[in-house]
Structures are given as C-alpha cells and as structure tokens.
Short mmCIF file of C-alpha atoms and ligand atoms in Angstrom, two decimals:
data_model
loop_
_atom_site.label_atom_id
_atom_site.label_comp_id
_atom_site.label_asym_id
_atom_site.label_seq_id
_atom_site.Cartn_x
_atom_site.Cartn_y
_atom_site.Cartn_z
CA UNK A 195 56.11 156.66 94.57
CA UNK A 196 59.38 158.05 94.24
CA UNK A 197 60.59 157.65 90.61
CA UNK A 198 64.98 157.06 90.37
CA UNK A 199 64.57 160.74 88.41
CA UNK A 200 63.57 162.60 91.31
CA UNK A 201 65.79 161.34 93.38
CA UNK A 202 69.08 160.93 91.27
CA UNK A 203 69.64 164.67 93.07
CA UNK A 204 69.86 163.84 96.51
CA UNK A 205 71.97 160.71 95.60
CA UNK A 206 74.52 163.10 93.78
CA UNK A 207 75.21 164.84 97.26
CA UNK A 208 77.30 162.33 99.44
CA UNK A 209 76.67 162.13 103.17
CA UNK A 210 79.45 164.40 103.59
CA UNK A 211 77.82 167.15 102.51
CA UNK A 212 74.63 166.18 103.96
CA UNK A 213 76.16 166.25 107.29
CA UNK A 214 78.28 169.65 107.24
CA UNK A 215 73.92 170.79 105.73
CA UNK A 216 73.18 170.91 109.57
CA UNK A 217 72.35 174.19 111.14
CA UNK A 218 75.74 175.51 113.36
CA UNK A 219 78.05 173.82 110.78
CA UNK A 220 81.31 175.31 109.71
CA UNK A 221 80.36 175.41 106.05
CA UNK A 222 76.83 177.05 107.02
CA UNK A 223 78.18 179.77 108.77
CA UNK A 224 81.03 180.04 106.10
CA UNK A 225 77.86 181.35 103.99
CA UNK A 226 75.78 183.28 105.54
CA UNK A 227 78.05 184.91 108.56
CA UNK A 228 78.88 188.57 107.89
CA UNK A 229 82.80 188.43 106.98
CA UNK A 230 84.41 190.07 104.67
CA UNK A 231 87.80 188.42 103.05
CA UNK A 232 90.37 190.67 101.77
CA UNK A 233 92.83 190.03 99.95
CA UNK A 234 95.08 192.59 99.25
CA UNK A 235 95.51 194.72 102.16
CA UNK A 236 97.38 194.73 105.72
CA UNK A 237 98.76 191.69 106.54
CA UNK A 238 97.69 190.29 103.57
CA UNK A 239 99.07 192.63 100.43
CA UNK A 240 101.37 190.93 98.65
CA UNK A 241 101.00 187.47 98.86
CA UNK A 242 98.69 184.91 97.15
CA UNK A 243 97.92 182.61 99.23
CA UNK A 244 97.11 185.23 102.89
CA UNK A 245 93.89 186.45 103.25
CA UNK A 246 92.32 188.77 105.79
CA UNK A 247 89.11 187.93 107.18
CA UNK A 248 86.95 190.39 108.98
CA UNK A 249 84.04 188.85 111.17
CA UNK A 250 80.87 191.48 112.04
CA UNK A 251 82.14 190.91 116.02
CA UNK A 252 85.36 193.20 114.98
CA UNK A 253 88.31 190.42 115.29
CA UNK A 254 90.59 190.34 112.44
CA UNK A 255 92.02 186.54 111.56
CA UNK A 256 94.79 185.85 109.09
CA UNK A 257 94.27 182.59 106.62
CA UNK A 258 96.83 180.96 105.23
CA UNK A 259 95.52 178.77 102.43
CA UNK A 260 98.97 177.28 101.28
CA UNK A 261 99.57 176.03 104.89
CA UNK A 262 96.28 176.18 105.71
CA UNK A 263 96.40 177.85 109.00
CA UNK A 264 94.14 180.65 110.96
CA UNK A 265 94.26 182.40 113.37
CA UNK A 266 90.93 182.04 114.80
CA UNK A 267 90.77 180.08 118.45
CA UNK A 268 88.68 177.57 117.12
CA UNK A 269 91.26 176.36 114.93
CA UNK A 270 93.96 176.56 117.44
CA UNK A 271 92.05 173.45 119.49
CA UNK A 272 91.51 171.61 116.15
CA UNK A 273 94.49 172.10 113.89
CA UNK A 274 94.29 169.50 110.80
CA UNK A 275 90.07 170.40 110.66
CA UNK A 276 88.93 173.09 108.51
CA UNK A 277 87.63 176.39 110.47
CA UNK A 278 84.65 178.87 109.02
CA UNK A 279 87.43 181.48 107.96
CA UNK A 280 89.34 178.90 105.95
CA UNK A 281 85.79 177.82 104.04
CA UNK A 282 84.88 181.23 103.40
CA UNK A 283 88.19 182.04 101.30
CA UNK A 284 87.80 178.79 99.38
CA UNK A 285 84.03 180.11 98.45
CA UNK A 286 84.50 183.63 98.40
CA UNK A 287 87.53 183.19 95.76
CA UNK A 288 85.59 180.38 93.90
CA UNK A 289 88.26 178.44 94.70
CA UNK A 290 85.77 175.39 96.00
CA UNK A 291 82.35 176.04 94.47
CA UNK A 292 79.14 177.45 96.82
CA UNK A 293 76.65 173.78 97.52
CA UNK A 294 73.86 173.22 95.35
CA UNK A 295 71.73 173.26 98.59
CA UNK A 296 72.77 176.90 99.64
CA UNK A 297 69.29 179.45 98.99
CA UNK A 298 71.55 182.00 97.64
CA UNK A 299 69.43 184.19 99.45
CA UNK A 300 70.93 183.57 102.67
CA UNK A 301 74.13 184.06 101.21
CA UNK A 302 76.00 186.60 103.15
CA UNK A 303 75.94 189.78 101.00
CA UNK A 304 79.90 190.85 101.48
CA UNK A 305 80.73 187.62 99.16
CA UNK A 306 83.53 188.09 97.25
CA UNK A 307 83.22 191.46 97.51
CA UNK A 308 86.94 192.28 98.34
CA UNK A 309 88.50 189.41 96.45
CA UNK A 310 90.35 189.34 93.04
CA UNK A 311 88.20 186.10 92.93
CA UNK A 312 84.85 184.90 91.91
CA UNK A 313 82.41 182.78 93.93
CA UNK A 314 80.91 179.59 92.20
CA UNK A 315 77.97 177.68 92.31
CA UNK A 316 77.54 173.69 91.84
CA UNK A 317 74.82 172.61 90.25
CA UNK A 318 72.89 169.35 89.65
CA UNK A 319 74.96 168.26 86.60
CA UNK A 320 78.06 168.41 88.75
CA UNK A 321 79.27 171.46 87.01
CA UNK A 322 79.13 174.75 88.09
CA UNK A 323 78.00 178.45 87.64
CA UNK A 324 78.74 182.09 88.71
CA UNK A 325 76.41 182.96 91.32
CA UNK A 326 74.93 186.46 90.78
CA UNK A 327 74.97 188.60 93.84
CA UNK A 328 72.73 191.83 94.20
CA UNK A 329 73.03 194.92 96.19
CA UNK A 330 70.13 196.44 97.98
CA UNK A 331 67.68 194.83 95.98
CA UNK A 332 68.50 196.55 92.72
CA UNK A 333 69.49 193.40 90.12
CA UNK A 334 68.50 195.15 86.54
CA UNK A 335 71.75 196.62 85.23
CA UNK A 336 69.71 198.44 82.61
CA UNK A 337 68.07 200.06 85.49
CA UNK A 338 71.31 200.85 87.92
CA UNK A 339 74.34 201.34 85.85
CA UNK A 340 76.51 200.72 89.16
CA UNK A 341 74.25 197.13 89.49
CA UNK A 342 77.57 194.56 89.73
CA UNK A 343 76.75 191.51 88.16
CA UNK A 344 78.46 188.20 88.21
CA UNK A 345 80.22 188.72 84.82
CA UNK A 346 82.15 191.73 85.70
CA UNK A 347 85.71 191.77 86.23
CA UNK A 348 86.98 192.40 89.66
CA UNK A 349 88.43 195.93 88.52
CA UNK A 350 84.59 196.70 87.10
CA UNK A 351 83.32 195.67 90.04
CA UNK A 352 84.94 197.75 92.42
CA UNK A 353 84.42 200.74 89.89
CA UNK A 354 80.84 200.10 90.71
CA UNK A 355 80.65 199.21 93.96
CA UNK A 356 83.16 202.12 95.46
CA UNK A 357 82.24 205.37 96.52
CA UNK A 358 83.93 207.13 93.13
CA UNK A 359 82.99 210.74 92.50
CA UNK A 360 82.96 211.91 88.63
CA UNK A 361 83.43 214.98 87.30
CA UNK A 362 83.62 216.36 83.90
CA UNK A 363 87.19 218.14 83.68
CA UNK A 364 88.02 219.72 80.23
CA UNK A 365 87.21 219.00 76.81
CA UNK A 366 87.93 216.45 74.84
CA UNK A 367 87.22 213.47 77.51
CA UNK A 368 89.32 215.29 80.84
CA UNK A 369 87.37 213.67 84.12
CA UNK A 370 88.03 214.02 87.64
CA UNK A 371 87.55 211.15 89.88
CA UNK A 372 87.49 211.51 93.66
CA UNK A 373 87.50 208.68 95.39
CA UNK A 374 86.22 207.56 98.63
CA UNK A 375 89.85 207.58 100.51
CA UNK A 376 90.09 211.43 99.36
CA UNK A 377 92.72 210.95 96.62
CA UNK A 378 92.28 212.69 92.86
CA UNK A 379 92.94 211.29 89.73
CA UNK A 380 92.74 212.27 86.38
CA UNK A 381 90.87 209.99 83.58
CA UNK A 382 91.72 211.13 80.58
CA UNK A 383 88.94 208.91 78.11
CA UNK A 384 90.85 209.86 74.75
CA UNK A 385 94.31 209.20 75.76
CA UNK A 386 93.55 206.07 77.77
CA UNK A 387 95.43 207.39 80.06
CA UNK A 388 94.52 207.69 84.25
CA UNK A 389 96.87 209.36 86.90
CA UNK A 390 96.45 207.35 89.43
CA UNK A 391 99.43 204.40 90.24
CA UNK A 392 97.15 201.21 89.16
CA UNK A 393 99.00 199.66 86.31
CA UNK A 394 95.93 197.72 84.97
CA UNK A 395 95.43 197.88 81.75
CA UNK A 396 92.20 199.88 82.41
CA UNK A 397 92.28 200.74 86.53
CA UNK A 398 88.79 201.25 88.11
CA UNK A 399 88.54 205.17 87.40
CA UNK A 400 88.67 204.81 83.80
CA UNK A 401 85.91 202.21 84.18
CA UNK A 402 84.18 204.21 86.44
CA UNK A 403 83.87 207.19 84.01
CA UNK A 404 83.07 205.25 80.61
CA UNK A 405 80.15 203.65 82.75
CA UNK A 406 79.22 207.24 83.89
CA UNK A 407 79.60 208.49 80.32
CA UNK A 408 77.18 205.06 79.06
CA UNK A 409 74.76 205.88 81.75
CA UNK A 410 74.59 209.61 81.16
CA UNK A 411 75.55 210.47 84.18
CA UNK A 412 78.34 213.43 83.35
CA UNK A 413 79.02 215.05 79.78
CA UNK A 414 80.00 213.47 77.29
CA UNK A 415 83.73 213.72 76.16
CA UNK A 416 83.18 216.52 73.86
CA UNK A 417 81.44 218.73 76.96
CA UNK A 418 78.30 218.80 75.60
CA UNK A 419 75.65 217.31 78.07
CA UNK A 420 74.18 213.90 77.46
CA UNK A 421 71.13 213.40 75.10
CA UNK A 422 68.24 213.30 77.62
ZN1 LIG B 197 89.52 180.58 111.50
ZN1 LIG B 198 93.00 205.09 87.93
#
C-alpha cells in the first residue's frame, strides 16, 4: 500500500515534466547530447544573452536567449517551441535548474564547461543544488589538485581544466605559464601581478600556479623545491 509519503514526490513533478521524461524529448537530449555552449567566443563574444552551441555532428548554431531564437532547422519549422540548443543554455548556465529525475550520470560531460555559468539541480524540496560534475572518473580533489568541483569559480575552473603549463621562473614567486593556445605569461605570486590581458581580479594563470604551488607541483616561491 502506497503511503501519501512515498508518493508526495511524484505528485511534486507536474505532467509537464513527466511528458518532456520520454526518451527522444527535447529536454532529454538537452542533457545528455554531446554539445558544448560557449559563451564568449565567435559570434558570441560580447554579448550576454548569444551563445554558441557546438553539437558532436560538427554544426555550429547561434542561441539567442533574449529573443529566443536558433539557428538550428528544427526550430526554423517550429518557431514559438523551445529547441534542444535553447534548453541546453538555460541548464548549462543554471539559468533553469537540471530535473530531479535526470541520473546525473547520463549527464553529458561538456556541461557548463565553457560557460561563465553554473548548472543547477532541483531537488525534492523544490529547491535546488549545484550539481557536481567529474572528469575522467577522478572526483577526490585531495587526490587531483586539477579535480573541478562544483564550488569553483568559473576562472578556477578553467585554471584547472585547461591545458596550462607551469614553470618556476625566478626567485621570489616569478612563474611561467604556457598555455595551450601557445601564448606566455608571467605570474608573478608576490606582486599579484600576471602579464597576460585578463583584467580579473585574479585571471586563471595566477590560479593556476598557487594551485600548482598547494599541490607541490613546481617550487615554491622562494626556489627551494617543495617539502616531499
Ligand atoms: Zn536549436
Ligand atoms: Zn593571466
């Protein structure tokens, strides 16, 4: 016998919801398709509300979430509905929060990977959390100092995730950092200072090095090598 607890749950979904659940829906392959969303490159540097989305077949499709338009075909024969491209900014920004429902497991792994954004989870209470999202399989950020997790900033996490080389420079605290696109910058951890054009407050290089310098990974700021 089903007792009102077990099912107060299901009856906090509405039929909506339940109905967009079906395999082939929009909202299902907003999840776990391969895309990735950018949003501050190409077509799309510059503005708030345009978004680049990049599906795993190779076509490119501009989203416009103030006038909510795509470019997709899909959405040219059904203007007014919402297409797959459209849903996956909304989640991948946390702009609308991921289902309850969704096995974050079949989450598509390039979530809010490339967005100053950060994808949310509803859960039973109606509110909602930060969904944690792993890389290859290593989730212990005690054991992978580049492990993202979901309370990073979107500057730490692209410290992490990009392909940053460090290099101890000069004593006191004088790094190089080569990054993936071949440019050089200089992290200077004493000053506070980095050469390259980001004016963050702290840019991703100077995260990159004080979680090289916390992990042990170069020398410390005074040259000597880290404490094994
Ligand atoms: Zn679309
Ligand atoms: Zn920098």
């Amino acid at each position: 016998m089903a007792t009102t607890e077990s099912s107060s749950d299901a009856g906090s979904i509405d039929e909506s919801e339940i109905a967009e659940a079906s395999p082939n829906s929009r909202t299902v392959s907003a999840l776990t398709e391969v895309m990735t969303v950018m949003d501050s490159v190409g077509r799309a540097r510059n503005a708030d509300d345009l978004f680049l989305v990049n599906s795993s077949s190779g076509s490119e499709y501009l989203v416009d979430t103030r006038t909510g338009s795509c470019e997709c075909p899909w959405k040219q024969y059904n203007p007014g509905k919402e297409c797959k491209h459209e849903k996956r900014v909304a989640f991948a920004t946390g702009e609308r929060p991921i289902p309850q429902w969704v096995d974050d497991k079949a989450l598509d792994d390039q979530f809010g990977m490339h967005v100053d954004g950060e994808p949310r989870k509803a859960v039973a209470d109606g509110g909602v959390m930060q969904v944690r999202f792993n890389d290859g399989g290593v989730t212990d950020p005690k054991e992978d100092p580049l492990a993202v997790t979901s309370d990073d900033e979107p500057r730490t996490k692209r410290a992490k995730r990009e392909d940053i080389d460090v290099s101890f420079l000069a004593k006191p605290g004088r790094y190089e950092v080569h990054s993936a696109s071949e440019s050089r910058y200089e992290v200077d951890v004493l000053e506070e200072t980095c050469s390259c054009p980001d004016t963050a407050e702290r840019c991703k290089h100077r995260r990159r090095v004080e979680i090289e310098i916390e992990a042990k990974r170069v020398p410390r700021p005074d040259g000597k090598l880290p404490d094994a």
